[in-house]
PDB file of C-alpha atoms and ligand atoms in Angstrom:
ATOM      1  CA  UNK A 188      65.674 138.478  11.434  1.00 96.00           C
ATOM      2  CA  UNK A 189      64.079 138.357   8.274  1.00 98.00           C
ATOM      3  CA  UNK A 190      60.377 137.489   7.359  1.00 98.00           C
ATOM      4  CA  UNK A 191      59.018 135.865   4.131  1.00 98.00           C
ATOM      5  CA  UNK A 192      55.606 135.201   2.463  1.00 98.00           C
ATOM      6  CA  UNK A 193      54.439 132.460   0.547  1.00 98.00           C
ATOM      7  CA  UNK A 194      51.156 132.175  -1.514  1.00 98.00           C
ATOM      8  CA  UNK A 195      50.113 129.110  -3.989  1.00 98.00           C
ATOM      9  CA  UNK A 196      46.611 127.738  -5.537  1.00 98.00           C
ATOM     10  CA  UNK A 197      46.508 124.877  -7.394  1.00 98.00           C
ATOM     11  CA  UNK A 198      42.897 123.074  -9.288  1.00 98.00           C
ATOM     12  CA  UNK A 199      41.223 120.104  -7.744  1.00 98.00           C
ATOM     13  CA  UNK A 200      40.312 117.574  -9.804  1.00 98.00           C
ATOM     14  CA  UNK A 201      39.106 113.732  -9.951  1.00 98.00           C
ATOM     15  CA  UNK A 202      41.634 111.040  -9.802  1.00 97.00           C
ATOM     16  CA  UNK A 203      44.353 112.747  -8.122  1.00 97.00           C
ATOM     17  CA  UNK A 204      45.133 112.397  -4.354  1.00 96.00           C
ATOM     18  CA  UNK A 205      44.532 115.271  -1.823  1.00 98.00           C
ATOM     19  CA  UNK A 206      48.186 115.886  -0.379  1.00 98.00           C
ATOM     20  CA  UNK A 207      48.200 119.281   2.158  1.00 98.00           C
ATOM     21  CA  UNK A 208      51.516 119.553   4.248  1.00 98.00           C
ATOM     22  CA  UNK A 209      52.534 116.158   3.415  1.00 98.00           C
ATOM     23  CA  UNK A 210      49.705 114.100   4.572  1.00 98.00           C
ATOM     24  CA  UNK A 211      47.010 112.447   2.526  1.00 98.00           C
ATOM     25  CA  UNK A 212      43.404 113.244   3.311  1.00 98.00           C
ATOM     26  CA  UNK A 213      40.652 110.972   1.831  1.00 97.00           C
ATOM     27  CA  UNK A 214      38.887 113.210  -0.666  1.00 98.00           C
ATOM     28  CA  UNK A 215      36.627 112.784  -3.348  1.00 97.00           C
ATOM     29  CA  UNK A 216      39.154 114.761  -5.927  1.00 98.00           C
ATOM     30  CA  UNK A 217      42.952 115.799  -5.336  1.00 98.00           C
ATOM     31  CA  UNK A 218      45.089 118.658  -6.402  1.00 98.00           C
ATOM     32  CA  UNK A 219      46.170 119.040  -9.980  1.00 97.00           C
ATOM     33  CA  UNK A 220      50.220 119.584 -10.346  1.00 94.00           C
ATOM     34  CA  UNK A 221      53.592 118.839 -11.970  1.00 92.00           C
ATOM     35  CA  UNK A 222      54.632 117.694  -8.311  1.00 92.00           C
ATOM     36  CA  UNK A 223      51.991 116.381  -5.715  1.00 95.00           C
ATOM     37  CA  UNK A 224      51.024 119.934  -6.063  1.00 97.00           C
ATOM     38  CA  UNK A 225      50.913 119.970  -1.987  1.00 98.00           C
ATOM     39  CA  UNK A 226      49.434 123.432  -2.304  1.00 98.00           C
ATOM     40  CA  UNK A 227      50.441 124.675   1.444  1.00 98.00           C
ATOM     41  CA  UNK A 228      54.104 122.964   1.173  1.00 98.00           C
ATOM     42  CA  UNK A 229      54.335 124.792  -1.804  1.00 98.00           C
ATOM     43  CA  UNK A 230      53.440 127.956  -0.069  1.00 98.00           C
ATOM     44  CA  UNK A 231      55.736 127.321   2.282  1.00 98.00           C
ATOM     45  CA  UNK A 232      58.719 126.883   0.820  1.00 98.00           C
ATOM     46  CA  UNK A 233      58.115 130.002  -1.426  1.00 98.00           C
ATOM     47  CA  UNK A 234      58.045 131.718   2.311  1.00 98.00           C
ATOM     48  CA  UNK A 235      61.433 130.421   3.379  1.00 98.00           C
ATOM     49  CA  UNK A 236      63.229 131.112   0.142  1.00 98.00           C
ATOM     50  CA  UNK A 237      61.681 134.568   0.042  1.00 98.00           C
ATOM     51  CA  UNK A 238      62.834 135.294   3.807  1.00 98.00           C
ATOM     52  CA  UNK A 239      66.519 133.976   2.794  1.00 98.00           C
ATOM     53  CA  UNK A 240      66.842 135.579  -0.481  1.00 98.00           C
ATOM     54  CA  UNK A 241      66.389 132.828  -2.852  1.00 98.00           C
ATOM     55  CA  UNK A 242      64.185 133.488  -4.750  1.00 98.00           C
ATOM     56  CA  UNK A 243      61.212 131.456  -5.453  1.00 98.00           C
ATOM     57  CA  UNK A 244      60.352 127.854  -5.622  1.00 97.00           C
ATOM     58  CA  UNK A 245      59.840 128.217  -9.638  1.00 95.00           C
ATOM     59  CA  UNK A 246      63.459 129.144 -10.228  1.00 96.00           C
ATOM     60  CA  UNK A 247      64.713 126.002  -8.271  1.00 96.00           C
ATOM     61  CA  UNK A 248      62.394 123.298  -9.076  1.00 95.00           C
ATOM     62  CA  UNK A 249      60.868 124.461 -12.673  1.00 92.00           C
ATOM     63  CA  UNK A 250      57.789 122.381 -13.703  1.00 89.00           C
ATOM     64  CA  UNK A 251      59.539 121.981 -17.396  1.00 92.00           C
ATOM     65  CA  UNK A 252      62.247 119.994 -15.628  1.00 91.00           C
ATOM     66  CA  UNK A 253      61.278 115.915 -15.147  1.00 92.00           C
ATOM     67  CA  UNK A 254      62.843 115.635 -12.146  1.00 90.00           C
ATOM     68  CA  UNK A 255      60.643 116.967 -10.005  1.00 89.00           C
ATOM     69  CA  UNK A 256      57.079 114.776 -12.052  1.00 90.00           C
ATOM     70  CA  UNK A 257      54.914 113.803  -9.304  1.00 89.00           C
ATOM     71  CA  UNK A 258      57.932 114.752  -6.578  1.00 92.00           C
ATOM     72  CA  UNK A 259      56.526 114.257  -2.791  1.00 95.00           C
ATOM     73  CA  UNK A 260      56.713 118.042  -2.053  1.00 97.00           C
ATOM     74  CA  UNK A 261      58.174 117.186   1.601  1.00 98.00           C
ATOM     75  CA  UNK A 262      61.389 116.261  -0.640  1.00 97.00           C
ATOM     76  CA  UNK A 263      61.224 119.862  -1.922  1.00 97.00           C
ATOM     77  CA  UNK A 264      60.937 121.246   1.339  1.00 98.00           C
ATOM     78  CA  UNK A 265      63.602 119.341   2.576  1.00 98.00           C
ATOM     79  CA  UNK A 266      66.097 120.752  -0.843  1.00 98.00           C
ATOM     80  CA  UNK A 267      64.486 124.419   0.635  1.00 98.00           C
ATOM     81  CA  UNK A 268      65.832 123.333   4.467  1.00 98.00           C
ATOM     82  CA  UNK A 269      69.224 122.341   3.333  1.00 98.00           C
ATOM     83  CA  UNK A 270      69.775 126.092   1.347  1.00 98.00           C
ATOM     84  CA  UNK A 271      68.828 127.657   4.280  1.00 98.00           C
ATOM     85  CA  UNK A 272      70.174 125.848   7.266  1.00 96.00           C
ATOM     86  CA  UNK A 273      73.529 127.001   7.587  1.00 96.00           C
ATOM     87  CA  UNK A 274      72.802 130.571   7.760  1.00 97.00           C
ATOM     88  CA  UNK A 275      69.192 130.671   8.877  1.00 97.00           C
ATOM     89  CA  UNK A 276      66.571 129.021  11.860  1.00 97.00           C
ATOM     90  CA  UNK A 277      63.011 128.941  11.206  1.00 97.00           C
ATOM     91  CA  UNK A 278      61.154 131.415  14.557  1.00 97.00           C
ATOM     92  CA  UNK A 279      58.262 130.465  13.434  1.00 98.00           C
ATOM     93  CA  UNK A 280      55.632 129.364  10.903  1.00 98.00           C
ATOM     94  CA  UNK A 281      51.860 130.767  10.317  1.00 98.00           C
ATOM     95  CA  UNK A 282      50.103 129.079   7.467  1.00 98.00           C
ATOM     96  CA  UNK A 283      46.359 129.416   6.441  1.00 98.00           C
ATOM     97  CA  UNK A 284      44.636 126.997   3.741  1.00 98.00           C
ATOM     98  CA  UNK A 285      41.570 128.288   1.983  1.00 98.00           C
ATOM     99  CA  UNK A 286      39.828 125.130   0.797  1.00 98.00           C
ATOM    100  CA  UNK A 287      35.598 124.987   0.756  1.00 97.00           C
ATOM    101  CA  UNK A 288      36.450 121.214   1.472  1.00 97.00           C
ATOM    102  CA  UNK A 289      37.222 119.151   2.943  1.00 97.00           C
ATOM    103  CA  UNK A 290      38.004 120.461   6.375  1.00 96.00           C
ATOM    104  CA  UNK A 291      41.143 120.701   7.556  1.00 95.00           C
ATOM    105  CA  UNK A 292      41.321 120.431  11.209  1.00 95.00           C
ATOM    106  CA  UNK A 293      41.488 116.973  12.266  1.00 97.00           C
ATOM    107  CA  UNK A 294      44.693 116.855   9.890  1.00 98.00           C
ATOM    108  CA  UNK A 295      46.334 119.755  11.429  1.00 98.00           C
ATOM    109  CA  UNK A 296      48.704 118.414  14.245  1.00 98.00           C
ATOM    110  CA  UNK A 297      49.849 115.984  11.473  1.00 98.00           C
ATOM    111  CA  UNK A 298      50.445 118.231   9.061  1.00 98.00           C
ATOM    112  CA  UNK A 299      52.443 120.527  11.703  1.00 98.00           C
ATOM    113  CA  UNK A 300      54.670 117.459  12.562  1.00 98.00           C
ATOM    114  CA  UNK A 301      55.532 116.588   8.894  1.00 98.00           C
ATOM    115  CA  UNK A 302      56.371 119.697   8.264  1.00 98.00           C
ATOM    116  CA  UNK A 303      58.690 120.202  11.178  1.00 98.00           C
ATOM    117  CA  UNK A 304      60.308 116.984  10.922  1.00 98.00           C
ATOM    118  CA  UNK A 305      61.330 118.033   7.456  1.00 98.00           C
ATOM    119  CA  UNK A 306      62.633 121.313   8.500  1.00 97.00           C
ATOM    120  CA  UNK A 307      64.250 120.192  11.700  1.00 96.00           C
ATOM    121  CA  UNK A 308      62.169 122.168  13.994  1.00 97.00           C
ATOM    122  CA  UNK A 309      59.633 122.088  16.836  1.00 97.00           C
ATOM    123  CA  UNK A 310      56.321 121.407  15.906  1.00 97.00           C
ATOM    124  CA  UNK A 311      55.034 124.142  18.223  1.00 98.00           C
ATOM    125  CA  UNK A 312      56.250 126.742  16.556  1.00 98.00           C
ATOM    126  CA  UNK A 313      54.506 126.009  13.030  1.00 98.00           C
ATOM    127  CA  UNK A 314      50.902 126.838  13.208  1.00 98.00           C
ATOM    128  CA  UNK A 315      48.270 125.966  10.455  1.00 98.00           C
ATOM    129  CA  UNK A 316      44.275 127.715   9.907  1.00 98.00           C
ATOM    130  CA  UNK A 317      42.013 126.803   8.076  1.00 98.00           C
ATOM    131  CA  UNK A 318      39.182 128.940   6.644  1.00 98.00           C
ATOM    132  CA  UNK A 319      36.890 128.706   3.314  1.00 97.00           C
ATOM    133  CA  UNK A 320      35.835 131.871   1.496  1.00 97.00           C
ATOM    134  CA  UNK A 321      32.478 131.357   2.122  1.00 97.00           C
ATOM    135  CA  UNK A 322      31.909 129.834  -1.955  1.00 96.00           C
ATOM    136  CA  UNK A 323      33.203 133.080  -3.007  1.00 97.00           C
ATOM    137  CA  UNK A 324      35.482 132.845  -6.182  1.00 97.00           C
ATOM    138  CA  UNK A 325      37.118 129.844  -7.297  1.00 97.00           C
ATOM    139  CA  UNK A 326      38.303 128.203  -4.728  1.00 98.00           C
ATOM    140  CA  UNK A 327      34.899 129.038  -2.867  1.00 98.00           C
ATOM    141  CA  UNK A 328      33.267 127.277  -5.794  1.00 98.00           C
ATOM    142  CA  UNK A 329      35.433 124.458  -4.771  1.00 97.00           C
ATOM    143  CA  UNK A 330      37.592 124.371  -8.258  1.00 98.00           C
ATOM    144  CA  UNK A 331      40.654 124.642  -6.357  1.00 98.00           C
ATOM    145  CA  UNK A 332      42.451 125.116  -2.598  1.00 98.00           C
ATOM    146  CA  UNK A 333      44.860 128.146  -2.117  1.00 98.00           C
ATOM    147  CA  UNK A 334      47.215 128.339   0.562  1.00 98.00           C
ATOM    148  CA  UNK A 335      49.439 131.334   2.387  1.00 98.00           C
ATOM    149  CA  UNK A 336      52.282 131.158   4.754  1.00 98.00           C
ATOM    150  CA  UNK A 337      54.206 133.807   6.430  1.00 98.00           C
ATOM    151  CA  UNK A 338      57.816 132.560   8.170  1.00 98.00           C
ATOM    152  CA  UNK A 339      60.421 134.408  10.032  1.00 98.00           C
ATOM    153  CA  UNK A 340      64.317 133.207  10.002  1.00 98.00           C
ATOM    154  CA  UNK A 341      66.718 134.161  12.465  1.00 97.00           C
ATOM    155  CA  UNK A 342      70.267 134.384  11.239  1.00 96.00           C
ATOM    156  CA  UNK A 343      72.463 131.475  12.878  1.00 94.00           C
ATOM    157  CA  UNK A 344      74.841 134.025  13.848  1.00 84.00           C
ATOM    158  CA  UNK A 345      72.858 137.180  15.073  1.00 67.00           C
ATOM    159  CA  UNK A 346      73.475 137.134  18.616  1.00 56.00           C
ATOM    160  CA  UNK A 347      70.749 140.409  19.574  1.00 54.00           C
ATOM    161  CA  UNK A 348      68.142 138.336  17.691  1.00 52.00           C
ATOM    162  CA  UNK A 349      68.869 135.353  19.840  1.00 52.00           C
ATOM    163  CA  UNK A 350      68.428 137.329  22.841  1.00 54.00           C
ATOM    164  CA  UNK A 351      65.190 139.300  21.477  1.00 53.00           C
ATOM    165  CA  UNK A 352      63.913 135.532  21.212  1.00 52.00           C
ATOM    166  CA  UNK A 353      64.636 134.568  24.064  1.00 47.00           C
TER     167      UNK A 353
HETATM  168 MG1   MG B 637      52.427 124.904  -6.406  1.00 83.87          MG
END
């Protein structure tokens, strides 16, 4: 088994949709990026490719390249999914976003199922907090939302951590 971490923060600013795990929440500003700058997909896949090995999500989707201008980050998750699949299986997923605003939680079981649609997993085992930093900082001065993610992968063919897993 191996476990990965994933950390991104992007600016929020007017005339941009708000895109967090690949759905769109009505918001009064969105998140400022080369792709939808979906701050906790982001975070994400940076998790997975650091758990496999692979680097990080800079070195395989560069913001100087014009491929991936205004990419739905879902598509970049699902580019992460295919690197990893044939060796790895997502255990499971822990995610928190820091945002002041807007809240989070009535998005949350969407989000979850997005995300494990993309990666080919069950739902239940991706779970997503929310928490502000009580207007500390920047993103507690609401000039941005900042998202973490810790994953653990199971090698396809590691029979003992099968049967740790259950
Ligand atoms: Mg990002």
């Amino acid at each position: 088994m191996r476990i990965g971490m994933g950390y991104d923060i992007h600016c929020l600013v007017a005339g941009r949709r708000l895109v967090l795990g690949g759905v769109e929440i009505p918001y009064e500003r969105g998140l400022l990026g080369h792709s939808d700058a979906d701050v906790l997909t982001h975070a994400l896949c940076d998790a997975l490719l650091g758990a496999a090995g692979l680097g990080d999500i800079g070195l395989h989707f560069p913001d100087t390249d014009a491929t991936w201008a205004g990419i739905d980050s879902l598509e970049l998750l699902r580019r992460v999914n295919e690197m990893i699949r044939s060796d790895w299986s997502v255990g499971n997923i822990d995610a928190t976003v820091m945002a002041e605003a807007p809240k989070i939680g009535p998005y949350r079981d969407s989000m979850c199922s997005r995300l494990a649609v993309n990666l080919e997993m069950n739902p239940d085992h991706i779970n997503i907090k929310a928490t502000t930093m009580e207007r500390l900082g920047p993103v507690g001065r609401g000039e941005g939302i900042a998202a973490q993610c810790v994953v653990l992968l199971r090698k396809r063919d590691d029979q003992s951590a099968t049967h740790i897993a259950g």
